[in-house]
Coordinates of C-alpha atoms in Angstrom, one line a residue:
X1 CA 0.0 0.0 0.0
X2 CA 1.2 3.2 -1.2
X3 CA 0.8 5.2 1.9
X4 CA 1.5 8.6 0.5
X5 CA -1.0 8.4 -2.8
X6 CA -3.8 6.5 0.3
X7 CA -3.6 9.9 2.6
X8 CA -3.7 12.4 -0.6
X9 CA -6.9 10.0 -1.3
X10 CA -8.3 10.1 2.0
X11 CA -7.6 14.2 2.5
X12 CA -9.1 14.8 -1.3
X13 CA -12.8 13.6 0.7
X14 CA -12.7 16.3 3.3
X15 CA -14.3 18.9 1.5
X16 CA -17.0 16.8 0.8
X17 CA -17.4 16.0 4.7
X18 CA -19.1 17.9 7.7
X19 CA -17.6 17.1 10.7
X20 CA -19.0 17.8 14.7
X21 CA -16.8 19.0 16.9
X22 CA -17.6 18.8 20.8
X23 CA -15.3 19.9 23.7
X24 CA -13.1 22.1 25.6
X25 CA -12.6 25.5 24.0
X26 CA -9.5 27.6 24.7
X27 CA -7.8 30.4 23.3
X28 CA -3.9 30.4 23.1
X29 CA -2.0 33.8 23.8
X30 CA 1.3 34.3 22.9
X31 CA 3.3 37.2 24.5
X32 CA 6.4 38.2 23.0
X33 CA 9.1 41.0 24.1
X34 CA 12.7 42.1 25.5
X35 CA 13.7 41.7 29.4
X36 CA 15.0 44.8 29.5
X37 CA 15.4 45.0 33.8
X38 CA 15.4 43.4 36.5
X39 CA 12.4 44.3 38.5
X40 CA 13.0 46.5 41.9
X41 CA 9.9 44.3 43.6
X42 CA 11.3 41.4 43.4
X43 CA 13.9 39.2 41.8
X44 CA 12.3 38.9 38.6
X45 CA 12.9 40.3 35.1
X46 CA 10.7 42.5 33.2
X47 CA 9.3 42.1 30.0
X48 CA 8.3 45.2 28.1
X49 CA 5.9 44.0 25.5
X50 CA 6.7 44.2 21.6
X51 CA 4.0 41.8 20.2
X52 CA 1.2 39.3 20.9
X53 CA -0.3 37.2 18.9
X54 CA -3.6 34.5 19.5
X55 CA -4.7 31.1 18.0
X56 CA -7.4 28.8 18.7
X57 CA -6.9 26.3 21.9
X58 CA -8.3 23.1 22.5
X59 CA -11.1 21.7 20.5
X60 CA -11.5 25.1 18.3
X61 CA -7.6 23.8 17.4
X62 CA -9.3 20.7 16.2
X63 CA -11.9 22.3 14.5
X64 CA -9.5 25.0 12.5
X65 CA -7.1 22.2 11.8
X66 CA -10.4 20.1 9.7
X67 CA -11.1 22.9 8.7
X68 CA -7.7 23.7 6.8
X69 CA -8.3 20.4 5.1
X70 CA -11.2 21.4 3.6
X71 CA -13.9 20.1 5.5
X72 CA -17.1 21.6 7.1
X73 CA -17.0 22.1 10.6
X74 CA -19.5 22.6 13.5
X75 CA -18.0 23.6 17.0
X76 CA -19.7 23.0 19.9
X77 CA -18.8 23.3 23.2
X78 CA -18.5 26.5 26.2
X79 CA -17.0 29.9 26.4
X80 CA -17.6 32.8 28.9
X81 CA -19.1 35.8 28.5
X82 CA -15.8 38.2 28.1
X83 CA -13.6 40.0 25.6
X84 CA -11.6 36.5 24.8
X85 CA -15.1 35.0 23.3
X86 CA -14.9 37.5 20.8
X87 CA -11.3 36.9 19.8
X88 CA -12.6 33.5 19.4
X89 CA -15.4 34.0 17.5
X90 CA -13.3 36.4 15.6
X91 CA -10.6 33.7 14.8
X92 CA -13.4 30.9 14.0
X93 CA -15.0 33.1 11.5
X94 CA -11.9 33.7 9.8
X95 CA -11.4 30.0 9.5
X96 CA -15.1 29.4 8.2
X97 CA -15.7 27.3 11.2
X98 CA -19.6 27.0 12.1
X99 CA -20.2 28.7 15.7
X100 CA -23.8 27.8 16.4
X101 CA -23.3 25.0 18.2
X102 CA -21.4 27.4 21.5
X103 CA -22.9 28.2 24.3
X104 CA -21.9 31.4 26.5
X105 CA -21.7 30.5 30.3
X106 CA -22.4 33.3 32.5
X107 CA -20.4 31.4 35.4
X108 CA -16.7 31.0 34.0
X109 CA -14.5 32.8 31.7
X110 CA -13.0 31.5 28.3
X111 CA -10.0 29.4 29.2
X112 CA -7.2 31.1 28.7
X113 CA -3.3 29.4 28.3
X114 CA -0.7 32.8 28.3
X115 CA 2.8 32.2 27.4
X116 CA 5.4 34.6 27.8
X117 CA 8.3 34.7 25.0
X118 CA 11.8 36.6 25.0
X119 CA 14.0 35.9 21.6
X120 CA 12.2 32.5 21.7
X121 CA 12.2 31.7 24.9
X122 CA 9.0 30.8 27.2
X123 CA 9.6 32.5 30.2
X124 CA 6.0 31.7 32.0
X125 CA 2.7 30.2 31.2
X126 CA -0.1 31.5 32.6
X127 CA -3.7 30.1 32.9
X128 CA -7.0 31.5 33.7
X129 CA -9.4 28.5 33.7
X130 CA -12.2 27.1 35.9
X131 CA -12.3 23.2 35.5
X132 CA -15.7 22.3 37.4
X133 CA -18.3 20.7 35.2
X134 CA -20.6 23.1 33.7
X135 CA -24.6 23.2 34.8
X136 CA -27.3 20.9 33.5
X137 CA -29.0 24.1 32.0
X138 CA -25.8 24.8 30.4
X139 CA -25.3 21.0 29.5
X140 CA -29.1 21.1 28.3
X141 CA -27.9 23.8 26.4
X142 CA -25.0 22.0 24.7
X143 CA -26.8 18.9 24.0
X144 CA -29.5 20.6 22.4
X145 CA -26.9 22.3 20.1
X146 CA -25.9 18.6 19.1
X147 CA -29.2 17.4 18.3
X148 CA -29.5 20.1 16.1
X149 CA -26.5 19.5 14.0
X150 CA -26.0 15.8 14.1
X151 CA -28.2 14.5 11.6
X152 CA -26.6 16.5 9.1
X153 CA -22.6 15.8 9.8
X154 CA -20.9 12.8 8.7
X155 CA -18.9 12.1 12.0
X156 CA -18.4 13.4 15.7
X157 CA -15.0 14.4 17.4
X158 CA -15.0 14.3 21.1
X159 CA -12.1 16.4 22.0
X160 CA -11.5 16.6 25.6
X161 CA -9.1 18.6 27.8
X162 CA -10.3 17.8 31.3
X163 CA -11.8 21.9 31.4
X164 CA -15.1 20.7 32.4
X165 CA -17.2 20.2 29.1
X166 CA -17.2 16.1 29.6
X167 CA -19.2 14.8 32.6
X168 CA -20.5 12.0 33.3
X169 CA -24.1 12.7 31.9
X170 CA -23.3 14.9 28.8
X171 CA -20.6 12.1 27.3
X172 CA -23.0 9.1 28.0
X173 CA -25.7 11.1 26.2
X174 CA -23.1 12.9 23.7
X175 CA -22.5 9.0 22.6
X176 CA -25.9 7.9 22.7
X177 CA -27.0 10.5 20.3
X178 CA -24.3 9.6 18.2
X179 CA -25.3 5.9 18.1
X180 CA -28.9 6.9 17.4
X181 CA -27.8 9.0 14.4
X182 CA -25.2 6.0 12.9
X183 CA -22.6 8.5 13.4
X184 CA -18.7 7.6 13.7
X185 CA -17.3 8.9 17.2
X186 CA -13.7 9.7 17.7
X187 CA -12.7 10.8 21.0
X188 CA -9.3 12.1 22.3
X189 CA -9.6 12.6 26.3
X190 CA -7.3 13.5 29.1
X191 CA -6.4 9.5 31.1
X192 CA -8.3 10.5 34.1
X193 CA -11.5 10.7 32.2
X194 CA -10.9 7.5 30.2
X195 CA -14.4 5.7 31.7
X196 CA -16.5 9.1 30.2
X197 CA -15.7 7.9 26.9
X198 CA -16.4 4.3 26.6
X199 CA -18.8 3.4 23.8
X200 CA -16.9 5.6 21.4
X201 CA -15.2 4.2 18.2
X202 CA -12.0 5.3 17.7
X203 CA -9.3 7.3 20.5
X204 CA -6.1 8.7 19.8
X205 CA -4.3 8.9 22.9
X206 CA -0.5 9.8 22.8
X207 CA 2.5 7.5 24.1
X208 CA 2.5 8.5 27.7
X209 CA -1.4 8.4 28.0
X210 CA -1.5 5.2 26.6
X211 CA 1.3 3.8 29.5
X212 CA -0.7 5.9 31.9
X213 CA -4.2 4.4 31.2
X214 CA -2.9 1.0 31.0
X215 CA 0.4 0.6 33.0
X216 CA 2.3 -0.8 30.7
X217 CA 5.4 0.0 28.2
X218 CA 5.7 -1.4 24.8
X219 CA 3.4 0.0 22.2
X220 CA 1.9 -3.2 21.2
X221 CA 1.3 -4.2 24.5
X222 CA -0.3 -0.6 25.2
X223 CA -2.4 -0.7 21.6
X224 CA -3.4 -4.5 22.4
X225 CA -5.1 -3.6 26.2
X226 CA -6.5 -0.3 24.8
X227 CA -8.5 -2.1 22.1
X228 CA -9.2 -4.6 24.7
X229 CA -10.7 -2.1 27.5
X230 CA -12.6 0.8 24.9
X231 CA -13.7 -1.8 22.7
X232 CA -12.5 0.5 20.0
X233 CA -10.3 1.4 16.9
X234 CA -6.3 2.8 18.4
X235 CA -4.5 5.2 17.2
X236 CA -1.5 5.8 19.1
X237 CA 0.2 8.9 18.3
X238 CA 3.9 9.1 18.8
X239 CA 5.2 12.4 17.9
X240 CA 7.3 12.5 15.7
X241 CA 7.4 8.9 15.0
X242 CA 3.7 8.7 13.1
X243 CA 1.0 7.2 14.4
X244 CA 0.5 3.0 15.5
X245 CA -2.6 1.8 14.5
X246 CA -4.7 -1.1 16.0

Protein backbone atom coordinates (compact mmCIF):
# COMPACT_ATOMS: atom_id res chain seq x y z
CA UNK A 1 0.00 0.00 0.00
CA UNK A 2 1.15 3.19 -1.17
CA UNK A 3 0.81 5.22 1.89
CA UNK A 4 1.53 8.64 0.47
CA UNK A 5 -0.98 8.38 -2.80
CA UNK A 6 -3.83 6.47 0.27
CA UNK A 7 -3.56 9.89 2.60
CA UNK A 8 -3.71 12.40 -0.61
CA UNK A 9 -6.93 10.04 -1.31
CA UNK A 10 -8.33 10.14 1.98
CA UNK A 11 -7.62 14.21 2.53
CA UNK A 12 -9.11 14.84 -1.34
CA UNK A 13 -12.79 13.63 0.67
CA UNK A 14 -12.66 16.28 3.26
CA UNK A 15 -14.28 18.92 1.53
CA UNK A 16 -16.98 16.79 0.82
CA UNK A 17 -17.41 15.95 4.72
CA UNK A 18 -19.09 17.85 7.71
CA UNK A 19 -17.55 17.09 10.66
CA UNK A 20 -19.03 17.83 14.68
CA UNK A 21 -16.78 19.01 16.89
CA UNK A 22 -17.55 18.76 20.78
CA UNK A 23 -15.27 19.88 23.71
CA UNK A 24 -13.14 22.10 25.61
CA UNK A 25 -12.59 25.46 24.02
CA UNK A 26 -9.46 27.64 24.74
CA UNK A 27 -7.81 30.41 23.32
CA UNK A 28 -3.87 30.40 23.07
CA UNK A 29 -2.05 33.82 23.81
CA UNK A 30 1.32 34.35 22.92
CA UNK A 31 3.31 37.20 24.47
CA UNK A 32 6.39 38.23 23.03
CA UNK A 33 9.06 40.99 24.14
CA UNK A 34 12.66 42.10 25.47
CA UNK A 35 13.68 41.74 29.42
CA UNK A 36 14.96 44.78 29.51
CA UNK A 37 15.43 45.02 33.82
CA UNK A 38 15.36 43.39 36.52
CA UNK A 39 12.37 44.26 38.47
CA UNK A 40 13.04 46.47 41.92
CA UNK A 41 9.85 44.31 43.57
CA UNK A 42 11.27 41.38 43.42
CA UNK A 43 13.91 39.20 41.80
CA UNK A 44 12.34 38.86 38.61
CA UNK A 45 12.94 40.31 35.07
CA UNK A 46 10.71 42.51 33.18
CA UNK A 47 9.29 42.08 29.96
CA UNK A 48 8.33 45.17 28.09
CA UNK A 49 5.93 43.98 25.49
CA UNK A 50 6.65 44.15 21.64
CA UNK A 51 3.99 41.84 20.18
CA UNK A 52 1.21 39.33 20.86
CA UNK A 53 -0.32 37.23 18.94
CA UNK A 54 -3.60 34.48 19.47
CA UNK A 55 -4.72 31.07 18.05
CA UNK A 56 -7.42 28.84 18.72
CA UNK A 57 -6.90 26.26 21.86
CA UNK A 58 -8.29 23.05 22.47
CA UNK A 59 -11.15 21.72 20.46
CA UNK A 60 -11.48 25.11 18.33
CA UNK A 61 -7.57 23.79 17.37
CA UNK A 62 -9.35 20.74 16.22
CA UNK A 63 -11.86 22.28 14.48
CA UNK A 64 -9.53 24.96 12.48
CA UNK A 65 -7.12 22.16 11.85
CA UNK A 66 -10.35 20.14 9.67
CA UNK A 67 -11.14 22.94 8.73
CA UNK A 68 -7.66 23.68 6.85
CA UNK A 69 -8.27 20.35 5.14
CA UNK A 70 -11.24 21.35 3.62
CA UNK A 71 -13.93 20.10 5.49
CA UNK A 72 -17.07 21.60 7.06
CA UNK A 73 -17.03 22.11 10.56
CA UNK A 74 -19.48 22.60 13.47
CA UNK A 75 -18.04 23.59 17.00
CA UNK A 76 -19.71 22.99 19.87
CA UNK A 77 -18.79 23.27 23.19
CA UNK A 78 -18.51 26.50 26.23
CA UNK A 79 -17.03 29.92 26.39
CA UNK A 80 -17.61 32.83 28.90
CA UNK A 81 -19.06 35.79 28.55
CA UNK A 82 -15.83 38.15 28.07
CA UNK A 83 -13.56 39.98 25.60
CA UNK A 84 -11.59 36.48 24.80
CA UNK A 85 -15.14 34.95 23.35
CA UNK A 86 -14.87 37.49 20.80
CA UNK A 87 -11.34 36.92 19.78
CA UNK A 88 -12.63 33.55 19.37
CA UNK A 89 -15.44 33.99 17.46
CA UNK A 90 -13.28 36.36 15.64
CA UNK A 91 -10.62 33.66 14.77
CA UNK A 92 -13.42 30.94 13.96
CA UNK A 93 -15.04 33.06 11.54
CA UNK A 94 -11.90 33.65 9.81
CA UNK A 95 -11.45 29.96 9.52
CA UNK A 96 -15.09 29.40 8.20
CA UNK A 97 -15.75 27.31 11.21
CA UNK A 98 -19.61 26.98 12.08
CA UNK A 99 -20.24 28.71 15.72
CA UNK A 100 -23.80 27.83 16.43
CA UNK A 101 -23.29 25.04 18.20
CA UNK A 102 -21.45 27.36 21.52
CA UNK A 103 -22.87 28.22 24.29
CA UNK A 104 -21.88 31.45 26.55
CA UNK A 105 -21.68 30.53 30.34
CA UNK A 106 -22.40 33.30 32.48
CA UNK A 107 -20.40 31.35 35.44
CA UNK A 108 -16.67 31.02 33.99
CA UNK A 109 -14.51 32.81 31.69
CA UNK A 110 -13.02 31.50 28.34
CA UNK A 111 -9.98 29.35 29.23
CA UNK A 112 -7.22 31.12 28.69
CA UNK A 113 -3.27 29.35 28.34
CA UNK A 114 -0.70 32.79 28.26
CA UNK A 115 2.76 32.25 27.42
CA UNK A 116 5.43 34.61 27.85
CA UNK A 117 8.34 34.70 24.96
CA UNK A 118 11.78 36.64 25.00
CA UNK A 119 14.02 35.88 21.65
CA UNK A 120 12.17 32.52 21.68
CA UNK A 121 12.16 31.69 24.85
CA UNK A 122 8.99 30.77 27.17
CA UNK A 123 9.61 32.49 30.19
CA UNK A 124 5.99 31.70 31.97
CA UNK A 125 2.67 30.17 31.20
CA UNK A 126 -0.05 31.45 32.63
CA UNK A 127 -3.71 30.12 32.89
CA UNK A 128 -7.02 31.51 33.70
CA UNK A 129 -9.43 28.48 33.66
CA UNK A 130 -12.20 27.08 35.85
CA UNK A 131 -12.25 23.22 35.48
CA UNK A 132 -15.67 22.27 37.36
CA UNK A 133 -18.30 20.70 35.22
CA UNK A 134 -20.61 23.05 33.73
CA UNK A 135 -24.59 23.16 34.85
CA UNK A 136 -27.28 20.87 33.47
CA UNK A 137 -28.98 24.08 32.03
CA UNK A 138 -25.85 24.77 30.38
CA UNK A 139 -25.31 21.04 29.46
CA UNK A 140 -29.07 21.06 28.34
CA UNK A 141 -27.95 23.80 26.37
CA UNK A 142 -24.97 21.96 24.69
CA UNK A 143 -26.77 18.90 23.96
CA UNK A 144 -29.55 20.61 22.44
CA UNK A 145 -26.92 22.32 20.09
CA UNK A 146 -25.94 18.62 19.13
CA UNK A 147 -29.23 17.37 18.35
CA UNK A 148 -29.47 20.07 16.08
CA UNK A 149 -26.50 19.54 13.98
CA UNK A 150 -25.95 15.82 14.10
CA UNK A 151 -28.18 14.50 11.59
CA UNK A 152 -26.57 16.54 9.15
CA UNK A 153 -22.58 15.78 9.83
CA UNK A 154 -20.90 12.78 8.72
CA UNK A 155 -18.92 12.05 11.97
CA UNK A 156 -18.41 13.35 15.71
CA UNK A 157 -15.03 14.38 17.44
CA UNK A 158 -15.03 14.33 21.14
CA UNK A 159 -12.10 16.44 22.04
CA UNK A 160 -11.50 16.58 25.62
CA UNK A 161 -9.07 18.63 27.83
CA UNK A 162 -10.31 17.81 31.30
CA UNK A 163 -11.77 21.94 31.38
CA UNK A 164 -15.07 20.72 32.41
CA UNK A 165 -17.18 20.17 29.08
CA UNK A 166 -17.17 16.12 29.64
CA UNK A 167 -19.25 14.85 32.58
CA UNK A 168 -20.51 12.04 33.33
CA UNK A 169 -24.08 12.72 31.89
CA UNK A 170 -23.31 14.86 28.77
CA UNK A 171 -20.64 12.05 27.33
CA UNK A 172 -22.99 9.10 27.96
CA UNK A 173 -25.72 11.09 26.18
CA UNK A 174 -23.14 12.89 23.67
CA UNK A 175 -22.46 9.02 22.57
CA UNK A 176 -25.86 7.93 22.72
CA UNK A 177 -27.01 10.49 20.26
CA UNK A 178 -24.27 9.59 18.22
CA UNK A 179 -25.35 5.87 18.13
CA UNK A 180 -28.86 6.88 17.36
CA UNK A 181 -27.81 8.97 14.45
CA UNK A 182 -25.21 6.03 12.94
CA UNK A 183 -22.60 8.53 13.36
CA UNK A 184 -18.67 7.58 13.67
CA UNK A 185 -17.30 8.87 17.19
CA UNK A 186 -13.66 9.69 17.66
CA UNK A 187 -12.67 10.75 21.04
CA UNK A 188 -9.31 12.10 22.33
CA UNK A 189 -9.58 12.56 26.32
CA UNK A 190 -7.25 13.48 29.12
CA UNK A 191 -6.38 9.47 31.08
CA UNK A 192 -8.33 10.49 34.11
CA UNK A 193 -11.48 10.70 32.17
CA UNK A 194 -10.92 7.49 30.22
CA UNK A 195 -14.45 5.75 31.67
CA UNK A 196 -16.51 9.10 30.22
CA UNK A 197 -15.73 7.87 26.86
CA UNK A 198 -16.38 4.27 26.58
CA UNK A 199 -18.83 3.36 23.76
CA UNK A 200 -16.89 5.65 21.35
CA UNK A 201 -15.15 4.15 18.17
CA UNK A 202 -11.96 5.34 17.74
CA UNK A 203 -9.32 7.34 20.53
CA UNK A 204 -6.13 8.68 19.77
CA UNK A 205 -4.29 8.91 22.90
CA UNK A 206 -0.55 9.76 22.82
CA UNK A 207 2.49 7.47 24.09
CA UNK A 208 2.46 8.52 27.67
CA UNK A 209 -1.37 8.42 27.98
CA UNK A 210 -1.52 5.19 26.57
CA UNK A 211 1.29 3.78 29.48
CA UNK A 212 -0.72 5.86 31.95
CA UNK A 213 -4.18 4.37 31.23
CA UNK A 214 -2.87 1.02 30.98
CA UNK A 215 0.44 0.64 33.04
CA UNK A 216 2.27 -0.85 30.68
CA UNK A 217 5.42 -0.03 28.24
CA UNK A 218 5.70 -1.44 24.82
CA UNK A 219 3.40 0.03 22.21
CA UNK A 220 1.86 -3.22 21.24
CA UNK A 221 1.27 -4.15 24.52
CA UNK A 222 -0.34 -0.63 25.16
CA UNK A 223 -2.45 -0.66 21.60
CA UNK A 224 -3.44 -4.46 22.42
CA UNK A 225 -5.07 -3.60 26.21
CA UNK A 226 -6.50 -0.27 24.77
CA UNK A 227 -8.49 -2.06 22.14
CA UNK A 228 -9.24 -4.59 24.69
CA UNK A 229 -10.65 -2.07 27.50
CA UNK A 230 -12.60 0.78 24.95
CA UNK A 231 -13.65 -1.79 22.66
CA UNK A 232 -12.53 0.54 19.99
CA UNK A 233 -10.32 1.43 16.93
CA UNK A 234 -6.33 2.81 18.39
CA UNK A 235 -4.46 5.22 17.19
CA UNK A 236 -1.49 5.76 19.12
CA UNK A 237 0.23 8.93 18.33
CA UNK A 238 3.89 9.07 18.78
CA UNK A 239 5.21 12.43 17.92
CA UNK A 240 7.31 12.46 15.71
CA UNK A 241 7.42 8.91 14.95
CA UNK A 242 3.74 8.73 13.09
CA UNK A 243 1.02 7.17 14.41
CA UNK A 244 0.52 3.02 15.53
CA UNK A 245 -2.60 1.78 14.51
CA UNK A 246 -4.74 -1.11 16.05
Amino acid sequence: LNMTSESDRLIARFPKKTILVVGDIMLDQFTGGEIYRNSPEAPVPVLKKQSETFFLGGAANVACNLSSLGAKVILCGFVGNDSRKDIIFRLMRSKRIIIRGIIISKNRPTTLKQRFICRGRHLLRFDDELVHNFKREEEKGLLSAIRSNIANSDAVILSDYNKGCFSPNISKKIIALARKNNKKIFADFKPENKDLFKGVDIISPNMKEGREMTRLKTTNEIGRALVQSFDADVALTMASKGIFCF
